[in-house]
Coordinates of C-alpha atoms in Angstrom, one line a residue:
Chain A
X1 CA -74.6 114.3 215.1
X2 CA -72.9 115.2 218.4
X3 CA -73.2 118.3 219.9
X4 CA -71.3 119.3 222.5
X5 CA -71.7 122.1 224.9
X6 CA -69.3 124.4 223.2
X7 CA -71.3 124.3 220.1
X8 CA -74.5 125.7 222.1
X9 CA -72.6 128.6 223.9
X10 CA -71.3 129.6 219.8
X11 CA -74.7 129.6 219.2
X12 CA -75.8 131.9 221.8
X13 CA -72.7 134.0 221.2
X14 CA -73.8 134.2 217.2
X15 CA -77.2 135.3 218.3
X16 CA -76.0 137.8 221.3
X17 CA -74.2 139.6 218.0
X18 CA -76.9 139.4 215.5
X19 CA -79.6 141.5 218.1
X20 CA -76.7 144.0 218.6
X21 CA -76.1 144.8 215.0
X22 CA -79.6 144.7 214.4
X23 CA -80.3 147.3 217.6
X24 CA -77.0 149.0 215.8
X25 CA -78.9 149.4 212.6
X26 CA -82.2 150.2 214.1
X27 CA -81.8 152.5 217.2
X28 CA -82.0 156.1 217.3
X29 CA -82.0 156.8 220.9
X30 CA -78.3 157.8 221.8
X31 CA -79.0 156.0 225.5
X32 CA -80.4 153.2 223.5
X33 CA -77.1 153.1 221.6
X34 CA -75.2 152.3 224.5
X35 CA -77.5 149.4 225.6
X36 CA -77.1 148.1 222.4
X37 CA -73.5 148.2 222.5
X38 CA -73.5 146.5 225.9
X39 CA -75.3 143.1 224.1
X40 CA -72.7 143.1 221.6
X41 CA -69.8 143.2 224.2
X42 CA -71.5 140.8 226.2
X43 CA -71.0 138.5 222.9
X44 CA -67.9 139.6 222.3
X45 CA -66.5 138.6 226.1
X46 CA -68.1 135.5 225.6
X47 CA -67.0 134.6 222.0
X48 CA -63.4 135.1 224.5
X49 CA -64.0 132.9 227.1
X50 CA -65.2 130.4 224.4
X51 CA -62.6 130.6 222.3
X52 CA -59.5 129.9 225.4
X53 CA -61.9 127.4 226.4
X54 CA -61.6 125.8 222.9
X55 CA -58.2 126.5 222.9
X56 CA -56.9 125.0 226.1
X57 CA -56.4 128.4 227.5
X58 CA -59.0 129.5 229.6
X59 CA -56.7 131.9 231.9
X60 CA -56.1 133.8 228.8
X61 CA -59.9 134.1 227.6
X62 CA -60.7 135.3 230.8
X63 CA -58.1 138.0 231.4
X64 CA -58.8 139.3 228.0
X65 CA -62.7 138.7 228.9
X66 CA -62.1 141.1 232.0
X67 CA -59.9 143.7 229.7
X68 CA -62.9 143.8 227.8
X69 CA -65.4 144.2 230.3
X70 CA -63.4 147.1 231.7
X71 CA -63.1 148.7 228.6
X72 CA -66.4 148.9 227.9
X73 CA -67.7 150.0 231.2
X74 CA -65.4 152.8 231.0
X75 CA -67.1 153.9 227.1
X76 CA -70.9 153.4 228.6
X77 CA -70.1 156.0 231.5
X78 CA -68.6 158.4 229.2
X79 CA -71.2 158.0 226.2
X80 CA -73.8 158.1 229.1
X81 CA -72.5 161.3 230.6
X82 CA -72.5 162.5 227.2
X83 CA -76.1 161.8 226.5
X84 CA -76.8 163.9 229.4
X85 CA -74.5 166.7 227.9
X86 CA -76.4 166.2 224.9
X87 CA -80.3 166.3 225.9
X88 CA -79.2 169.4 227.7
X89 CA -77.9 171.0 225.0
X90 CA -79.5 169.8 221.6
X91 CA -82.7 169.2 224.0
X92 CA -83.4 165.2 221.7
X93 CA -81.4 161.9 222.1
X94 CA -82.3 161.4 218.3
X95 CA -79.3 160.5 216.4
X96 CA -80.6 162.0 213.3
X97 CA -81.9 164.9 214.9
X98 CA -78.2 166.0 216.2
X99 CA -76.4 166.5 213.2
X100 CA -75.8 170.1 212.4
X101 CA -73.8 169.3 208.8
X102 CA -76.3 170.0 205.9
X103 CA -75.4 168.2 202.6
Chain B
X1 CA -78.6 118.0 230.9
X2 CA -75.8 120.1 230.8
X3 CA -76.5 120.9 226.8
X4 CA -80.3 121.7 228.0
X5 CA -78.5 124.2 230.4
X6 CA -76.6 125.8 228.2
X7 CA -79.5 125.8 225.6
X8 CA -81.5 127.5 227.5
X9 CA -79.6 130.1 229.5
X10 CA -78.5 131.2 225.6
X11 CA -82.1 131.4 223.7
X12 CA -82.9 133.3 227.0
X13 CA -80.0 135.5 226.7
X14 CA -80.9 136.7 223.2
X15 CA -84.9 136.7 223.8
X16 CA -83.7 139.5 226.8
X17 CA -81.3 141.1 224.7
X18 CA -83.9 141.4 222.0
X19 CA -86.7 142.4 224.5
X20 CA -84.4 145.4 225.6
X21 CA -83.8 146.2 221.8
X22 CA -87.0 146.6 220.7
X23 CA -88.9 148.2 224.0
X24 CA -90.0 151.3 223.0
X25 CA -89.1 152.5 226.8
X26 CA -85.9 152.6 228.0
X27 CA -86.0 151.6 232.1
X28 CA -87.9 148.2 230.7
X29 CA -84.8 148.2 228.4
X30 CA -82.1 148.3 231.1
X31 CA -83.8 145.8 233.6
X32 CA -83.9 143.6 230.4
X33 CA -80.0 144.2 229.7
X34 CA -79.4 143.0 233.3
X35 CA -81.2 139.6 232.8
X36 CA -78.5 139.3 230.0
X37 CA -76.0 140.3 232.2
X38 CA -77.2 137.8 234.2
X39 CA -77.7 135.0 231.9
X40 CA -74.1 135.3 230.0
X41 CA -72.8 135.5 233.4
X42 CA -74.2 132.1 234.3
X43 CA -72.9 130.6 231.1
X44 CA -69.2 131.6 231.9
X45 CA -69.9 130.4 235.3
X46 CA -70.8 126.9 234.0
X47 CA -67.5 126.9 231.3
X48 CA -65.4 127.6 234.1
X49 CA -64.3 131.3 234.1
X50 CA -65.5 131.5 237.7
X51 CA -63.6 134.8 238.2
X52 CA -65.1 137.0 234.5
X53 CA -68.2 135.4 235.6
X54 CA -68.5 137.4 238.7
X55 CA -66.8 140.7 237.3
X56 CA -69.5 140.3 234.8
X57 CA -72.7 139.9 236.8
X58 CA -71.5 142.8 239.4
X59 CA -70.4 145.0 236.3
X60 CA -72.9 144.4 233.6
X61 CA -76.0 143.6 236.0
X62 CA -75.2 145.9 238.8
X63 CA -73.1 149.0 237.7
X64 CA -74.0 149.5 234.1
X65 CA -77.7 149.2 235.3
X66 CA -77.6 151.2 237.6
X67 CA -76.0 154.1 235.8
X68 CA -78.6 153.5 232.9
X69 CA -81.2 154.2 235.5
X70 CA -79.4 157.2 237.1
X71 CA -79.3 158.5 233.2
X72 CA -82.8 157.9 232.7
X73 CA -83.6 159.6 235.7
X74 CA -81.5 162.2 234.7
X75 CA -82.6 162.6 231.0
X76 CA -86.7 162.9 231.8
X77 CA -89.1 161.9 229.6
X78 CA -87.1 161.4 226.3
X79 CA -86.5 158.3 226.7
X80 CA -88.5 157.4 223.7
X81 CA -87.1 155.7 220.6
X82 CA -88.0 156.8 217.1
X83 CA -88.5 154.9 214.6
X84 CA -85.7 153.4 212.5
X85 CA -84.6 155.0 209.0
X86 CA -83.5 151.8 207.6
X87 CA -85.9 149.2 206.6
X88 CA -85.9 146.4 208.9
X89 CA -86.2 143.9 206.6
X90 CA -82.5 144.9 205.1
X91 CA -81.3 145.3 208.2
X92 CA -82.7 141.8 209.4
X93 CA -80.8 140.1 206.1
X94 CA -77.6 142.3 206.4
X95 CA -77.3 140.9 210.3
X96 CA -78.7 137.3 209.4
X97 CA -75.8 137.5 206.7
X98 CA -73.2 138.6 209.1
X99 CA -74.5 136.3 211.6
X100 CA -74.4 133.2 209.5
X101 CA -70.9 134.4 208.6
X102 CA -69.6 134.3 211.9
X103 CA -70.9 131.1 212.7
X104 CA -69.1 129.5 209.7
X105 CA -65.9 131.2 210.3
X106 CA -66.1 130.1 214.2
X107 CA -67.7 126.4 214.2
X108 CA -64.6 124.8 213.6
X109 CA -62.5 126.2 216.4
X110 CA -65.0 124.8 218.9
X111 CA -65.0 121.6 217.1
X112 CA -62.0 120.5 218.0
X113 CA -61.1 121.8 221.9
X114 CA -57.8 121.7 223.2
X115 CA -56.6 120.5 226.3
X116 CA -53.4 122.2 227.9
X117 CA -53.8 121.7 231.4
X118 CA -55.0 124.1 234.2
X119 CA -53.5 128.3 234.2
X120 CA -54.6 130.0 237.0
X121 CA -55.6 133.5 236.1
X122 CA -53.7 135.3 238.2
X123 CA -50.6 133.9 236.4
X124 CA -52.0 134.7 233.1
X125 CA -53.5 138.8 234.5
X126 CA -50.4 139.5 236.5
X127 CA -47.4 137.7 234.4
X128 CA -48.2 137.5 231.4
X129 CA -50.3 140.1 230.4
X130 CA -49.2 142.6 232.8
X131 CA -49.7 145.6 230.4
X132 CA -53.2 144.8 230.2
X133 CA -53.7 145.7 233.5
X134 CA -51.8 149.3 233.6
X135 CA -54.3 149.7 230.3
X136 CA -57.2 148.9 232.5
X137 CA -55.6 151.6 235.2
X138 CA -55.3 154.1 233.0
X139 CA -58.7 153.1 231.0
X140 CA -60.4 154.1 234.5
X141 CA -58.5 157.0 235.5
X142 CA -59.6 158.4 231.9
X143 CA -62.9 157.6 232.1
X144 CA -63.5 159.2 235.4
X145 CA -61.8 162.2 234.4
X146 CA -64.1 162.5 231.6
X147 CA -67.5 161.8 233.7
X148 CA -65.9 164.9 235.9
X149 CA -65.2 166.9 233.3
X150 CA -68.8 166.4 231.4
X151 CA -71.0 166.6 234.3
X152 CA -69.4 169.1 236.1
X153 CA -71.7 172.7 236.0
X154 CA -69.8 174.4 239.3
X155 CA -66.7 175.3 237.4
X156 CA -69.1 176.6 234.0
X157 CA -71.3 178.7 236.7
X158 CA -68.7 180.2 238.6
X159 CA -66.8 181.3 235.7
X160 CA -70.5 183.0 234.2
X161 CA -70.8 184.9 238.0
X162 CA -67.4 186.2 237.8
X163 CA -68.4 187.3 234.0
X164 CA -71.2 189.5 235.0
X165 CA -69.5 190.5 238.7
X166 CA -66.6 192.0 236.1
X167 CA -69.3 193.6 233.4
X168 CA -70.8 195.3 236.8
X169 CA -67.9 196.6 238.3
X170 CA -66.5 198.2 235.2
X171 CA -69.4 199.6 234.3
X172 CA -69.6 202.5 236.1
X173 CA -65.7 202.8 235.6
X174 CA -66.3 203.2 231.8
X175 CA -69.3 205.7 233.0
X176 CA -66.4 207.4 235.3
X177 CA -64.1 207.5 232.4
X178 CA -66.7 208.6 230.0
X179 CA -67.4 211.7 232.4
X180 CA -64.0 213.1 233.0
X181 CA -63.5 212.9 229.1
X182 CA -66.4 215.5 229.1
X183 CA -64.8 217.7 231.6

């Protein structure tokens, strides 16, 4: 069995995403949170790059790559700004702990 | 060589990216999140995106770090994470499942790579995907407005002065008025 570069990189990209949905499932810590999110992007940008490698279209995994990466800057600063916002006000970062809705 | 390369700048990718999800302190957790930065960047270095490859390492290791650390810095000493509610063990077979999922859906793209010749990016960013870029304007204009307007206290503290500099000054008119409705 041959395997070539391409296949190693999908691994690495399959196990990037399966520590951020496990850190997705687990976490409680709304800063946490975020730097859980950030793995899973940093899969996701590369599952990009991969796949217009794989494709023959690298310009167009990488523009979309950079899209990406832009995008999800842009949440972290605002979800960590909100944090802040949040420990100031609620006084925890625990995501069960903010919830004011009572079943 | 190259597959050792790859190999191991992936297994070291997810053993940081697992490191910085299970830390129970959060500045070990961002330095750890940077090493991934660092390592993905690496990869796309070595499968050619040269340009995502540098956004990414100056983004991901130096920016987002950085304002992880400001945060912390910020935040105090709660950086602590609780426990989880879910059992791990369901959320370790829900993710393997997923995982295994994604794998299988994705092998066979990679199997069989295409060759269409060299497209610089800057053809593909500015050409062809134009819009994207304007998105990416506007994505940064939005989310600086919305750092401004979340962590700005002047306008919030101004605003309370001029509350209490109006409940002073008309009290003693409502005392006045209070008076002359006597006499």
């Amino acid at each position: 069995m041959n395997i070539s570069p391409l296949d190693i990189v999908l691994l690495g990209t399959v196990l990037l995403l399966a520590v951020g949905f496990y850190g997705l499932l687990i976490t409680r810590n709304l800063i946490k949170l975020v730097l859980v999110l950030q793995i899973l992007v940093k899969a996701a940008v590369m599952a990009l790059v991969l796949a217009g490698k794989s494709s023959g279209n690298l310009g167009l995994g990488q523009s979309l790559a950079a899209t990406v990466i832009v995008a999800d800057t842009v949440v972290a600063v605002v979800a960590l700004a909100l944090a802040v916002q949040v420990r100031k006000h609620a006084g925890t970062l625990d995501v069960t702990k903010l919830s004011s809705l009572r079943g | 060589m190259e597959n050792i390369a790859y190999l191991l700048l992936s297994l070291a990718a997810a053993f940081c990216a697992y490191r910085a999800m299970i830390s129970k302190h959060l500045l070990p957790s961002a330095l750890y999140l940077a090493c991934v930065s660092a390592s993905v960047s690496i990869s796309l270095y070595l499968l050619g995106a040269y340009e995502v490859a540098v956004i990414e390492l100056s983004v991901g290791a130096g920016l987002v770090t950085v304002m992880l650390v400001y945060t912390l810095s910020v935040v105090g000493e709660d950086t602590y994470d609780p426990a989880s509610i879910i059992p791990k063990p369901v959320a370790f077979l829900i993710v393997g499942a997923i995982a295994v999922l994604a794998a299988w859906m994705a092998y066979p793209v990679v199997t069989h790579p295409v060759e269409n010749g060299e497209v610089l990016l800057a053809d593909v960013l500015w050409k062809q995907r134009a819009l994207d870029v304007w998105v990416q304007v506007t994505l940064i204009f939005s989310g600086v407005m919305g750092v401004l307007g979340l962590l700005s206290e002047r306008t919030i503290k101004i605003k309370e002065e001029q509350i209490l500099q109006m409940a002073e000054t008309e009290k003693p008119i409502a005392i006045q008025m209070e008076e002359e409705m006597r006499v």
